[in-house]
Each structure stands twice: as C-alpha cells, then as structure tokens.
JSON list of C-alpha atoms in Angstrom, two decimals:
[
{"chain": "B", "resi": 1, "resn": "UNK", "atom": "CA", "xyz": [-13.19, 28.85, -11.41]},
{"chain": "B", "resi": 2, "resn": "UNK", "atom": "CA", "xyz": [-11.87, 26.17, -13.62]},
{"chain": "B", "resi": 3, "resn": "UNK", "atom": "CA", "xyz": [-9.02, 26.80, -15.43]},
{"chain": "B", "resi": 4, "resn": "UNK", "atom": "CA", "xyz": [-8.67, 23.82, -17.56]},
{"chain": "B", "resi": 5, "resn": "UNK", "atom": "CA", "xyz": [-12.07, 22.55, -18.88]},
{"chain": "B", "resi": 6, "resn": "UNK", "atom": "CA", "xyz": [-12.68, 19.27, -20.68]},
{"chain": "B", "resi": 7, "resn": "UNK", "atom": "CA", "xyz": [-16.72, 19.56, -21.09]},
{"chain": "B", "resi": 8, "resn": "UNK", "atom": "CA", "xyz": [-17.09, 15.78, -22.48]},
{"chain": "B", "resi": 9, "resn": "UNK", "atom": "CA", "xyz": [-17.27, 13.74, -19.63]},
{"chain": "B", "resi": 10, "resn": "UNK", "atom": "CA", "xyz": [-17.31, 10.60, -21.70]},
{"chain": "B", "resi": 11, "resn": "UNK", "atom": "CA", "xyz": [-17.07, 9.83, -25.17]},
{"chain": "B", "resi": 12, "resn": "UNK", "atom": "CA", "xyz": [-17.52, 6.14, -27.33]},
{"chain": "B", "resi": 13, "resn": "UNK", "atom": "CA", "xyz": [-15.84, 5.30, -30.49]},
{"chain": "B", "resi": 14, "resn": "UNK", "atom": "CA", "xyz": [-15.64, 2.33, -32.31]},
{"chain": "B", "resi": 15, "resn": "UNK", "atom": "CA", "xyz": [-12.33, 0.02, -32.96]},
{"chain": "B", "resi": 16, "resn": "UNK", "atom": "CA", "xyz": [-9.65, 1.82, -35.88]},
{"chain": "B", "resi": 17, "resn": "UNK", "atom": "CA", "xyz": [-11.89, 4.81, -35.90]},
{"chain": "B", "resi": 18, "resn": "UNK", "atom": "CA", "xyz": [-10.45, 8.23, -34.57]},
{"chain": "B", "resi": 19, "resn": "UNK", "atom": "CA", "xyz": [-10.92, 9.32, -31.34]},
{"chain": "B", "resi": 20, "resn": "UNK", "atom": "CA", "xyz": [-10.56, 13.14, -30.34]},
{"chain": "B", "resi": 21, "resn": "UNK", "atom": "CA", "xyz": [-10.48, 14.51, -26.89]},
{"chain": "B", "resi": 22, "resn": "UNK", "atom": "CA", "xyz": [-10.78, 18.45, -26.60]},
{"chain": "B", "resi": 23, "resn": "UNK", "atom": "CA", "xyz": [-9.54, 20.68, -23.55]},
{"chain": "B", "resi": 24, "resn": "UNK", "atom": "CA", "xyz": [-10.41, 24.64, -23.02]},
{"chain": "B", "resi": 25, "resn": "UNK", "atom": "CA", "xyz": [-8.54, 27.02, -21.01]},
{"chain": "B", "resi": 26, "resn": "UNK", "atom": "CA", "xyz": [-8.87, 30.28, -20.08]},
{"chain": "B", "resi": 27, "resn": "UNK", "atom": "CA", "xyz": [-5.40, 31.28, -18.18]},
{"chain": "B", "resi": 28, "resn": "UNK", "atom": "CA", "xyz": [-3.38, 32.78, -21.28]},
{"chain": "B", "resi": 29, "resn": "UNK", "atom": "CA", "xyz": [-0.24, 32.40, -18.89]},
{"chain": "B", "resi": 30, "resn": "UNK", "atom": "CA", "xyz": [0.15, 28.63, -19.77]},
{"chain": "B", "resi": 31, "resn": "UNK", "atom": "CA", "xyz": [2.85, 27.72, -22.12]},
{"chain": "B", "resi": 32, "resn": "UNK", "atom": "CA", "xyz": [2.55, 24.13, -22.26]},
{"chain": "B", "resi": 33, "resn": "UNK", "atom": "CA", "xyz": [0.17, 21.41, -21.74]},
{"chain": "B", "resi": 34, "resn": "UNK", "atom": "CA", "xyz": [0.09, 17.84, -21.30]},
{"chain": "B", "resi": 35, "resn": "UNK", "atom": "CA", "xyz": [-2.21, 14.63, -21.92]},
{"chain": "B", "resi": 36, "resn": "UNK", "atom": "CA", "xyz": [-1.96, 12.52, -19.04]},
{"chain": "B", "resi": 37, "resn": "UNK", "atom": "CA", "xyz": [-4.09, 8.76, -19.24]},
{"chain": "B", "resi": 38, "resn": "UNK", "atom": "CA", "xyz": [-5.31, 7.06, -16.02]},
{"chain": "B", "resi": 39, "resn": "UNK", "atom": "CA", "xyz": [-6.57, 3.28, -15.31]},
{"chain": "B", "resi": 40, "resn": "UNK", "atom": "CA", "xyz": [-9.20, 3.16, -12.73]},
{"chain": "B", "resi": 41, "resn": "UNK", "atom": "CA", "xyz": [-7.37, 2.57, -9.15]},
{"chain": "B", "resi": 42, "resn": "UNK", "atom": "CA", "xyz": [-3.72, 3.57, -11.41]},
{"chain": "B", "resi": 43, "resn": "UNK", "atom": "CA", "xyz": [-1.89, 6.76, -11.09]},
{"chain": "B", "resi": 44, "resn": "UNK", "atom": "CA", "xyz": [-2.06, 8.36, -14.47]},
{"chain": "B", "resi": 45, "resn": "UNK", "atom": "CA", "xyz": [0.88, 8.20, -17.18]},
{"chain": "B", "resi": 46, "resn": "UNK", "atom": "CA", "xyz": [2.17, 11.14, -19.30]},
{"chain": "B", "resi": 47, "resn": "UNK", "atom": "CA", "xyz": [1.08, 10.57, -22.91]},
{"chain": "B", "resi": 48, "resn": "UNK", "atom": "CA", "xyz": [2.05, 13.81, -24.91]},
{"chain": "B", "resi": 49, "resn": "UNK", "atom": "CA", "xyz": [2.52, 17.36, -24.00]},
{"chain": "B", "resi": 50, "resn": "UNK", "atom": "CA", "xyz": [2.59, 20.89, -26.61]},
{"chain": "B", "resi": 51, "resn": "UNK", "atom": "CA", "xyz": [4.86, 23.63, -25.78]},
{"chain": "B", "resi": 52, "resn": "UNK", "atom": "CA", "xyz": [2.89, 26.71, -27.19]},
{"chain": "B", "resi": 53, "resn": "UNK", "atom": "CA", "xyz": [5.57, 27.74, -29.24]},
{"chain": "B", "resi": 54, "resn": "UNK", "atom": "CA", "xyz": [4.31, 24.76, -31.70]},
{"chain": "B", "resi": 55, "resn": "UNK", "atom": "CA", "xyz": [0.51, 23.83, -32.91]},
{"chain": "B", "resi": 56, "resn": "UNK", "atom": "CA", "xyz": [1.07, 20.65, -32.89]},
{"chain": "B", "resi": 57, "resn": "UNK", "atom": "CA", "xyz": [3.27, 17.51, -31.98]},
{"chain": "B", "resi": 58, "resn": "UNK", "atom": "CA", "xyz": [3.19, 13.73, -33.19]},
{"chain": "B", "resi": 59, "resn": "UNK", "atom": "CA", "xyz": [3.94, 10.68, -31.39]},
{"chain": "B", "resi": 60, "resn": "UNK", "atom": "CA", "xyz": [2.73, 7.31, -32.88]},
{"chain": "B", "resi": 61, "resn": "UNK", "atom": "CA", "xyz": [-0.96, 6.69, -33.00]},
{"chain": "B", "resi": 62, "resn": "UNK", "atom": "CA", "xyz": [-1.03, 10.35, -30.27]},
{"chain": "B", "resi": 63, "resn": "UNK", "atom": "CA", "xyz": [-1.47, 13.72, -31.83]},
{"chain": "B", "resi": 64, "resn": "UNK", "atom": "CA", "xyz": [-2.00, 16.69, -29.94]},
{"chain": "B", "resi": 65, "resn": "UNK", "atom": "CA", "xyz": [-3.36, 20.29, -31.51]},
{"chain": "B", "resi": 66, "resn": "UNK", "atom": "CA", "xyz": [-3.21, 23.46, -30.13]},
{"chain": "B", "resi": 67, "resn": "UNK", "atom": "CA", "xyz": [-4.91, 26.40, -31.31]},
{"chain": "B", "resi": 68, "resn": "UNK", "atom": "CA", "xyz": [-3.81, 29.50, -29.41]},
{"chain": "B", "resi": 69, "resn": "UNK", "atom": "CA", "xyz": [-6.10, 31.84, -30.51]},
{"chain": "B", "resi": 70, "resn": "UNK", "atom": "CA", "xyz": [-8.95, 30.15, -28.62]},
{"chain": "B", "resi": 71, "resn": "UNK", "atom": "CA", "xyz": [-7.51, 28.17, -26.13]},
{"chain": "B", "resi": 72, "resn": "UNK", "atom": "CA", "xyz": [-8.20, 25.11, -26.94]},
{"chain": "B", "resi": 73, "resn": "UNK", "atom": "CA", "xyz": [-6.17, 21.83, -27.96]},
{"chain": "B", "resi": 74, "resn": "UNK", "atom": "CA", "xyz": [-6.86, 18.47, -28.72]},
{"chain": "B", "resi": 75, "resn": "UNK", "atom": "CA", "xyz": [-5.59, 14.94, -28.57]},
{"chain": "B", "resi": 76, "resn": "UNK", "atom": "CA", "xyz": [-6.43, 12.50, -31.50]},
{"chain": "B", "resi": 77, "resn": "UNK", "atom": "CA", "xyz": [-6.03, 9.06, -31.26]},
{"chain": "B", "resi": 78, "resn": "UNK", "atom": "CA", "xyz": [-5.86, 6.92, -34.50]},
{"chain": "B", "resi": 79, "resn": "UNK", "atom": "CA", "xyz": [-6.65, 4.43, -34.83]},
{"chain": "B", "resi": 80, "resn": "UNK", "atom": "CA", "xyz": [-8.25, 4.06, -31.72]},
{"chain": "B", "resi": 81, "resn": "UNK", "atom": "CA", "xyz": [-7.97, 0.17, -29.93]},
{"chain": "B", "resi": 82, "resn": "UNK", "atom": "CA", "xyz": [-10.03, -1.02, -27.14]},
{"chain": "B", "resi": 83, "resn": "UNK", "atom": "CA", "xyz": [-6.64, -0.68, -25.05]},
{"chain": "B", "resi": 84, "resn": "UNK", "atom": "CA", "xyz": [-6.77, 3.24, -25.28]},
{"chain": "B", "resi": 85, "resn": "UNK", "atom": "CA", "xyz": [-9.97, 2.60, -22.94]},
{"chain": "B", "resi": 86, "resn": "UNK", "atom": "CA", "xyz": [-9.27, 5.39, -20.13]},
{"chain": "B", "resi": 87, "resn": "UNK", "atom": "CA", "xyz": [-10.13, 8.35, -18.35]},
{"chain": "B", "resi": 88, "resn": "UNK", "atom": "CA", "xyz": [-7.66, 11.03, -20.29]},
{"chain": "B", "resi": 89, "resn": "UNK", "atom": "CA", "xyz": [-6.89, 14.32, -18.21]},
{"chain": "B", "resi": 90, "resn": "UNK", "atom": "CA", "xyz": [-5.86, 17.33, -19.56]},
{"chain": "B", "resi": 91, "resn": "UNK", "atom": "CA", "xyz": [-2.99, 19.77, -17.96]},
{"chain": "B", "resi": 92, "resn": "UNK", "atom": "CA", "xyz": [-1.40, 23.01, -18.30]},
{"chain": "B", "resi": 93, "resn": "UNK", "atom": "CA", "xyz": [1.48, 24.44, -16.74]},
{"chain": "B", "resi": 94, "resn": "UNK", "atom": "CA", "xyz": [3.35, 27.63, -16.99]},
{"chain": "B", "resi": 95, "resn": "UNK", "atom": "CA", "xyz": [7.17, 27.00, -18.37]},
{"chain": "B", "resi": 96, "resn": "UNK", "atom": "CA", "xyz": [9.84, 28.32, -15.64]},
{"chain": "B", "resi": 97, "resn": "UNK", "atom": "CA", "xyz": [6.90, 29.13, -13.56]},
{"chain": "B", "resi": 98, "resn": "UNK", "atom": "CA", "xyz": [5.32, 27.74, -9.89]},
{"chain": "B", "resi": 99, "resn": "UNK", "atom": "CA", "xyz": [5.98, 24.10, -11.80]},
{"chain": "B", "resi": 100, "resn": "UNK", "atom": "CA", "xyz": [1.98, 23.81, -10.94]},
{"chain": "B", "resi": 101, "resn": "UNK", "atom": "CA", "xyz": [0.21, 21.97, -13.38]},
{"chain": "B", "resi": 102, "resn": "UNK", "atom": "CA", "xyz": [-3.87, 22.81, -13.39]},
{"chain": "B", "resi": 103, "resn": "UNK", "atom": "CA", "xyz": [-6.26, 19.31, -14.56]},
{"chain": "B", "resi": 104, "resn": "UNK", "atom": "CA", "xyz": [-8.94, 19.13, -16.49]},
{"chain": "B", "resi": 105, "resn": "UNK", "atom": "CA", "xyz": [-11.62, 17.13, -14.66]},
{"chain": "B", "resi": 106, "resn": "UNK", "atom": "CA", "xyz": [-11.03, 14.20, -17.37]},
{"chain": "B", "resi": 107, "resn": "UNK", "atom": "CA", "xyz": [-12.76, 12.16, -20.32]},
{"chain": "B", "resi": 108, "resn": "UNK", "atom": "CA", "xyz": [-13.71, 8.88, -19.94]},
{"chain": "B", "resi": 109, "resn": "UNK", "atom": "CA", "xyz": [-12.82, 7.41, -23.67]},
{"chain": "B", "resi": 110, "resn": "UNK", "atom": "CA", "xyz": [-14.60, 3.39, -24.57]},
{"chain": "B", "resi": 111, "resn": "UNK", "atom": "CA", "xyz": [-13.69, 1.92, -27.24]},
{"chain": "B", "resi": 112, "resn": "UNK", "atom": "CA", "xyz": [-15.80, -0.62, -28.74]},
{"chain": "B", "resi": 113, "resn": "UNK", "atom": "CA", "xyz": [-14.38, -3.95, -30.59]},
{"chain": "S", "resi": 1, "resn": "UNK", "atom": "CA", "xyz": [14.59, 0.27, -11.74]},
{"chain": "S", "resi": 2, "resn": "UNK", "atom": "CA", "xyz": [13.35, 3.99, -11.20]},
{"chain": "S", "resi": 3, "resn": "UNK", "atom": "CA", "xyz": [9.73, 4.83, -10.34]},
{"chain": "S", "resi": 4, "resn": "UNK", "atom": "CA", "xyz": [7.32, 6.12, -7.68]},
{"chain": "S", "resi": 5, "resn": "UNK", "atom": "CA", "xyz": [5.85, 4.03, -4.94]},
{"chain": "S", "resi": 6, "resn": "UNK", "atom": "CA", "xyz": [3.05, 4.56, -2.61]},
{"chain": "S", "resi": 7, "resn": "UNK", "atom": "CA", "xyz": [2.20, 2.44, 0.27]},
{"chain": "S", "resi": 8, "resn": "UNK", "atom": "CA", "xyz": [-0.42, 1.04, 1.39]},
{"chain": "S", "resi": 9, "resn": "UNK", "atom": "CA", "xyz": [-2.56, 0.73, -1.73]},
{"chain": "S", "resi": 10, "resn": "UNK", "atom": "CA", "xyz": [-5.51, 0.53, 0.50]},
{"chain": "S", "resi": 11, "resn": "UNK", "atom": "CA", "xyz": [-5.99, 2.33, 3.50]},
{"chain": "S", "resi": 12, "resn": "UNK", "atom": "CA", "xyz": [-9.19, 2.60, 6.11]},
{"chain": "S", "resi": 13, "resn": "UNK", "atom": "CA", "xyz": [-9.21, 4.71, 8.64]},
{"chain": "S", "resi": 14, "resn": "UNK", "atom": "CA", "xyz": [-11.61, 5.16, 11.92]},
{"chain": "S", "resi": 15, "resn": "UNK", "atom": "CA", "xyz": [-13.14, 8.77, 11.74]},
{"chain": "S", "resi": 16, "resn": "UNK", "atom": "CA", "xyz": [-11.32, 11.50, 13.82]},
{"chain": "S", "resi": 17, "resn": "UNK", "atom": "CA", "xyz": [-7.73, 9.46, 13.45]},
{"chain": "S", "resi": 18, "resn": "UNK", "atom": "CA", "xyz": [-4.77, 10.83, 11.66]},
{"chain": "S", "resi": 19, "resn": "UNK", "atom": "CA", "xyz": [-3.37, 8.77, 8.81]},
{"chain": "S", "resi": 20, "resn": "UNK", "atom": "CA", "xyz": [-0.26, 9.28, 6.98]},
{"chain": "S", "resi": 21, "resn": "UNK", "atom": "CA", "xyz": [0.11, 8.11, 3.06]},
{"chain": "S", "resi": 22, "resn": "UNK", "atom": "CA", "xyz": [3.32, 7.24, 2.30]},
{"chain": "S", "resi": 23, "resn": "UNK", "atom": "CA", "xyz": [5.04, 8.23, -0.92]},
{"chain": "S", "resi": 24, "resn": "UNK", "atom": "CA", "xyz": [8.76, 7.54, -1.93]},
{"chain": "S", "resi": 25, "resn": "UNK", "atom": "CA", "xyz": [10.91, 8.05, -5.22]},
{"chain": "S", "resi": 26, "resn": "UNK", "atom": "CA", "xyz": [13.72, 7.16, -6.57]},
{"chain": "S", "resi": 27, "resn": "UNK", "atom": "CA", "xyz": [13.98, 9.42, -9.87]},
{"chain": "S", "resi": 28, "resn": "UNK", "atom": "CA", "xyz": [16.15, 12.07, -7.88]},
{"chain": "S", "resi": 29, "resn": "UNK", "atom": "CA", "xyz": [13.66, 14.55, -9.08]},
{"chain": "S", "resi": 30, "resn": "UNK", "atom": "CA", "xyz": [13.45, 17.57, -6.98]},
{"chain": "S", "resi": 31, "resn": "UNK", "atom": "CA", "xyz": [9.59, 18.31, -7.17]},
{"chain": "S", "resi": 32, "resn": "UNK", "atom": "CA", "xyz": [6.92, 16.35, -4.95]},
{"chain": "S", "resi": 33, "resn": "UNK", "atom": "CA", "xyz": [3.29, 16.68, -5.47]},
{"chain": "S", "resi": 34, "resn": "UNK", "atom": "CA", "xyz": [0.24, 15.35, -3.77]},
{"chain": "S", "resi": 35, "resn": "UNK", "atom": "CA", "xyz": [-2.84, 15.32, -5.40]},
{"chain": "S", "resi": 36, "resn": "UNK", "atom": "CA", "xyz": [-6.60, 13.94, -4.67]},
{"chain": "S", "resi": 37, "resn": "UNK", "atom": "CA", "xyz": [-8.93, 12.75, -7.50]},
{"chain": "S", "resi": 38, "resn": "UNK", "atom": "CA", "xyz": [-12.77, 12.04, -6.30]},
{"chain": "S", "resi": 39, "resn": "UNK", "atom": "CA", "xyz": [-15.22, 10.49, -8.81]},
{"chain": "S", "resi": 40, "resn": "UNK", "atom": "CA", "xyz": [-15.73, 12.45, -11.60]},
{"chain": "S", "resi": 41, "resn": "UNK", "atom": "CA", "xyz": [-13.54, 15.24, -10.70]},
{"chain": "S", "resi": 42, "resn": "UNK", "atom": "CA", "xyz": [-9.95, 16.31, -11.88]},
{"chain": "S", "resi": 43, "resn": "UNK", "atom": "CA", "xyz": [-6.54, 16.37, -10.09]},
{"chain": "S", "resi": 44, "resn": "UNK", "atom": "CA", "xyz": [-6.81, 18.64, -7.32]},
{"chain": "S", "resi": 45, "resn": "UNK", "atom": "CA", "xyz": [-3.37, 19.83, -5.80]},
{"chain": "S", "resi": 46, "resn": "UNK", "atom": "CA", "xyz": [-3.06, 19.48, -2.16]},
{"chain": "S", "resi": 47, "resn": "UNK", "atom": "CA", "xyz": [0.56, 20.24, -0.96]},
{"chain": "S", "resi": 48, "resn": "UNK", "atom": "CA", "xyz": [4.03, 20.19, -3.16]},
{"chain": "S", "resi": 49, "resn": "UNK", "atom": "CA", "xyz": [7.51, 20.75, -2.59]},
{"chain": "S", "resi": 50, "resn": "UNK", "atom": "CA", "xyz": [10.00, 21.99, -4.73]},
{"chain": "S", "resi": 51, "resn": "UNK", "atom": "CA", "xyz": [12.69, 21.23, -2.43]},
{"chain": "S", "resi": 52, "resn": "UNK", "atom": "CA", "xyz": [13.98, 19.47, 0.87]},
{"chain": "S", "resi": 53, "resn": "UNK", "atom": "CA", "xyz": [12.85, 21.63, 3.97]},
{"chain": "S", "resi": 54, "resn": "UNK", "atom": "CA", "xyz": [10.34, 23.66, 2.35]},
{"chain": "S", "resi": 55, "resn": "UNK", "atom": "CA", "xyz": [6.59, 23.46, 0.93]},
{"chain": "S", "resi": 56, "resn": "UNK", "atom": "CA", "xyz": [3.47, 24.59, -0.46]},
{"chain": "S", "resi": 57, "resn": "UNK", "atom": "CA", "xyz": [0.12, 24.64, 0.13]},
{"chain": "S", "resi": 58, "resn": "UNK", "atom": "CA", "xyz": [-2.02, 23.57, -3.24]},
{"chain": "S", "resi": 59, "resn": "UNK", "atom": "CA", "xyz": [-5.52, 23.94, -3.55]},
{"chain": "S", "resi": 60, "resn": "UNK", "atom": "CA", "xyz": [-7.35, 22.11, -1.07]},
{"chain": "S", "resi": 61, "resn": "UNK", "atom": "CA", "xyz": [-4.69, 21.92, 2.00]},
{"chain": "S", "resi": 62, "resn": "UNK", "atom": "CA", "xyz": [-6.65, 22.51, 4.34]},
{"chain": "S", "resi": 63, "resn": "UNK", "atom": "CA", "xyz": [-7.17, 19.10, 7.25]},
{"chain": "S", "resi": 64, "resn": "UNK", "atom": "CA", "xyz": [-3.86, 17.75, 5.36]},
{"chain": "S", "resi": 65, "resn": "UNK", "atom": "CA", "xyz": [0.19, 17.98, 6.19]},
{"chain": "S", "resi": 66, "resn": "UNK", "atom": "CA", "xyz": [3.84, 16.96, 4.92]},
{"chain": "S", "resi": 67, "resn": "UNK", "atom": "CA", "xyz": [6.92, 16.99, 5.92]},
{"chain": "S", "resi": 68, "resn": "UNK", "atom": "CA", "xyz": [9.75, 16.95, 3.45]},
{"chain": "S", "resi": 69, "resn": "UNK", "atom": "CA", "xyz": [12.93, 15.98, 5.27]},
{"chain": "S", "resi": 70, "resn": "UNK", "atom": "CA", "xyz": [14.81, 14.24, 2.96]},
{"chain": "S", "resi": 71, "resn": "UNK", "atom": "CA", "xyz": [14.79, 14.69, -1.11]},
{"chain": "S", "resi": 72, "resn": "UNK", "atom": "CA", "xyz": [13.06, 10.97, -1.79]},
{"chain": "S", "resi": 73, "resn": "UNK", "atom": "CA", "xyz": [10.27, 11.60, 0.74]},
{"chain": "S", "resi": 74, "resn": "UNK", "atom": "CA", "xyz": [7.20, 13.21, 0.83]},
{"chain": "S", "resi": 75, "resn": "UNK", "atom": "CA", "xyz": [4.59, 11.74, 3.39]},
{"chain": "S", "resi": 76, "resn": "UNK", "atom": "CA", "xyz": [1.33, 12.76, 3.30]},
{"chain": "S", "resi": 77, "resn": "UNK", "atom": "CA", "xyz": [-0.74, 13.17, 6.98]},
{"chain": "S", "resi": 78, "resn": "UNK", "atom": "CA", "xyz": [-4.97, 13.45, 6.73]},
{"chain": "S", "resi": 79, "resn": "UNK", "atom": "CA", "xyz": [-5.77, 14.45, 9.87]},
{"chain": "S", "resi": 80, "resn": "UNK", "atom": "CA", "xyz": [-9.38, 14.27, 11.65]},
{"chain": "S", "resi": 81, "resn": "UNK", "atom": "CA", "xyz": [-9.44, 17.73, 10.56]},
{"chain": "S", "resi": 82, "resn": "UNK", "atom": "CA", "xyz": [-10.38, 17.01, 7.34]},
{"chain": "S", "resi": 83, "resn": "UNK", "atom": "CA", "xyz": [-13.97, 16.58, 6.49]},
{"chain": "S", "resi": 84, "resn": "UNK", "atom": "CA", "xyz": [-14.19, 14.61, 3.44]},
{"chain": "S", "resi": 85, "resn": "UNK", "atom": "CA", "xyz": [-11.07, 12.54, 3.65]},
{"chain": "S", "resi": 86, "resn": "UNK", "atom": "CA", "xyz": [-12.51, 9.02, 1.94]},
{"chain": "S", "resi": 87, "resn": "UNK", "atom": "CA", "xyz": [-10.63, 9.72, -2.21]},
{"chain": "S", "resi": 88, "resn": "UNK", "atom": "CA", "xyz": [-7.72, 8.45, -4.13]},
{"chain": "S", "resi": 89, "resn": "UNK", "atom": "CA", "xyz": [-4.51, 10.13, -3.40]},
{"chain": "S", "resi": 90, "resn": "UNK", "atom": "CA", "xyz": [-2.07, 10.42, -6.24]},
{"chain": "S", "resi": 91, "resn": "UNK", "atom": "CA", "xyz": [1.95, 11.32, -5.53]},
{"chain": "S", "resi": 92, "resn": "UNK", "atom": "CA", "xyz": [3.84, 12.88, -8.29]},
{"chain": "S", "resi": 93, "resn": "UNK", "atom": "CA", "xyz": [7.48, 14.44, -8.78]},
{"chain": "S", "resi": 94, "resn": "UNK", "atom": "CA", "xyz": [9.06, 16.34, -11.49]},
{"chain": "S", "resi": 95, "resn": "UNK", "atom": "CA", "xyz": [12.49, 17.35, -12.17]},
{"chain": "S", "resi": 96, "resn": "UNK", "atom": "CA", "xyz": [13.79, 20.54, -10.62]},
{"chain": "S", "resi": 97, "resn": "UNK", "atom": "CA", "xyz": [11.50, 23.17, -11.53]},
{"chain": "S", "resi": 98, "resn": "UNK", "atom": "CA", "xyz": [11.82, 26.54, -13.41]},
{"chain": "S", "resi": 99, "resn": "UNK", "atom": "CA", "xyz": [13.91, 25.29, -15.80]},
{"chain": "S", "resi": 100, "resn": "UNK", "atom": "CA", "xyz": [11.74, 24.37, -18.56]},
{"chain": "S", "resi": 101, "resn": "UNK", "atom": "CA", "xyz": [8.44, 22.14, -18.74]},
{"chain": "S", "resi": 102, "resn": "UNK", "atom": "CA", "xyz": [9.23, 18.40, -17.58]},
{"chain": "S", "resi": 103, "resn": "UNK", "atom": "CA", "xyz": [5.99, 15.90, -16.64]},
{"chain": "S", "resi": 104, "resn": "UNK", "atom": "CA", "xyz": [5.02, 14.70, -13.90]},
{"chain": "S", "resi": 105, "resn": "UNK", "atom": "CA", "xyz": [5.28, 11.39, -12.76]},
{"chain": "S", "resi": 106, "resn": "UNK", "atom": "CA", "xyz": [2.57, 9.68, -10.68]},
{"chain": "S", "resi": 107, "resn": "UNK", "atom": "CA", "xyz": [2.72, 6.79, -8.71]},
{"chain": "S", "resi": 108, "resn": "UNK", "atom": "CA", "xyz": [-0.40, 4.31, -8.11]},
{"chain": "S", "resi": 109, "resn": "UNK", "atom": "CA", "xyz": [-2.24, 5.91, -5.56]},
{"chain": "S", "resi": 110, "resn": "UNK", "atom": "CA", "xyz": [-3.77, 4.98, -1.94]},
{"chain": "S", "resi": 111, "resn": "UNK", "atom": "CA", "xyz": [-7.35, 4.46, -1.47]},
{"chain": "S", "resi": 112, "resn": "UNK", "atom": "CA", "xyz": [-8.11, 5.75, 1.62]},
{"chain": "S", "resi": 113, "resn": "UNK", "atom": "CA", "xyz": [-11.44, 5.14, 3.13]},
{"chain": "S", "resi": 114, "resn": "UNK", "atom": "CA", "xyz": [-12.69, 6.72, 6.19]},
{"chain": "S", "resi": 115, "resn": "UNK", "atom": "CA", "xyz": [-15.09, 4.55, 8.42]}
]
C-alpha cells in the first residue's frame, strides 16, 4: 500500500513557464515532507522540505504547498529552466519518530528550451 | 570536504555470489540508510541504522545484510539469496534521529548488475 503517491509519472513544460509537481499521502502521522531531485545514475539531493505546522515554505525559484486537509502538497518551480530537468521524489517522515522517510515513486519533469 | 561516498560506481556480479556495496561518510551523522531504486519505482528502504552496533530491517531486507561496526560505515552485502538483485543502490545518513526532522543525504549510488 503506497503511502506517498505522486500519480504523474512525467510531466513537460516549456522554458520560464511554471512547473508544479503534486504528492498524495494517506498516513496522517507524517509531520514533514521533503522534495528530493535525482540525475539519472546520481543519488538524489534535498531540495525543500514543509514541516506541517506551516502551508507553505519559499526558497528561490522552489516553493512547496501543503494542504493538510487533503493530504496533498506541491512543489512549484518558477520559472522553470531546462536545468531543473529531473526525476523529483517526494518524502514524508514522521518528526521525532522511526527517522524513516516513505518515497513517492517520482516525476520525471522536461523542460523544453 | 564532507559528503557521502560509495564505491564501486559499477558493480557486476556472477549469479549466486555475494557482493558487498560499500558506503562511507564523513558528516558524523548518526543515521545510515540503504535504499534501492528500480526503473520507474520510488526509494525503497532496505536496512538502516540509527546507531553503531545496531540495525533495522526496511522494507525489502530480505537476500540483503549490514554490519555497522563503526559510526562512518555502513556496508551493504547482496547475497545469492536475493532474487532480483540487478538495481541502483542509494546510501543515505541523517543526523541523530528523534530529535527533530533533518534530510537525508545520499551519496551517488552503485549499479550493480547481476550476470
């Protein structure tokens, strides 16, 4: 049973435009979540993370949302440049918990020049 | 400087031998983590340790073992039990847990492909 859901498996925008990557959950234990990016044969890199005491949280071009209520948050990425090309994975956790965080099986982002 | 490194980046293996992935950091974090990513799936959680001498089966332990002896090392063993060992395998490690949220760190991954 997935816990963390990212149901776009891809998704193409074009150069400046926004991009916006959406992640479901269904455990209402996690507290926090995270946006991780990942190169093809690269570990991935932290981008952002949300504690859930907060619905949202800025950093540069990265902007994640997260609407309690229905378990589901969001990254936007604005503008978007062809360098942002990446599989982005989703993550929750549970604050002071097991320290196990639960992926999302990932969304492949293009973007286009 | 600081980081995680994983050795070899490559890695074949004749079926029914043990292999062992290694995975080192210097970050002095407390927290080890090995994951396994196949095509088009997520991070799947295979063993971590949240400190020296002790650890935890993940997800999908089964055909896989560690050993955590000392705080920087966290070596990885697929052994011929495994049935689908041919994936990426991704090391993390995270600050000491429980305290509040802290990120993991990855490091590059070893492709391991079975023969």
């Amino acid at each position: 049973d997935q816990q963390v859901k990212q149901n776009s498996p891809s998704l193409s925008v074009q150069e400046g435009r926004i991009s916006i990557l959406n992640c479901d959950y269904t455990n209402s234990m996690f507290d926090y979540f995270l946006w991780y990016k990942k190169y093809p044969a690269e570990g991935p890199t932290f981008l952002i993370s949300i504690s859930s005491i907060k619905d949202k949280n800025e950093d540069g071009r990265f902007t994640v949302f997260l609407n309690k209520s229905a378990k589901h948050l969001s990254l936007h990425i604005v503008p978007s440049q062809p360098g942002d090309s990446a599989v982005y994975f989703c993550a929750a956790g549970t604050q002071g918990g097991s320290e196990k965080l639960v992926f999302g099986k990932g969304t492949k982002l293009t973007v286009n020049p | 400087d600081g980081g995680i490194t994983q050795s070899p980046k490559y890695l074949f293996r004749k079926e029914g031998q043990n292999v062992t992935l290694s995975c080192e950091q210097n970050l002095n974090h407390d927290a080890m983590y090995w994951y396994r990513q196949d095509p088009g799936q997520g991070l799947r959680l295979i063993y971590y340790s949240q400190i020296v001498n002790d650890f935890q089966k993940g997800d999908i332990a089964e055909g896989y073992s560690v050993s955590r002896e000392k705080k920087e090392s966290f070596p990885l063993t697929v052994t011929s039990a495994q049935k689908n060992p041919t994936a990426f395998y991704l090391c993390a490690s995270s600050i000491f847990p429980g305290r509040s949220y802290n990120e993991q760190f990855f490091g590059p991954g070893t492709r391991l492909t079975v023969l």
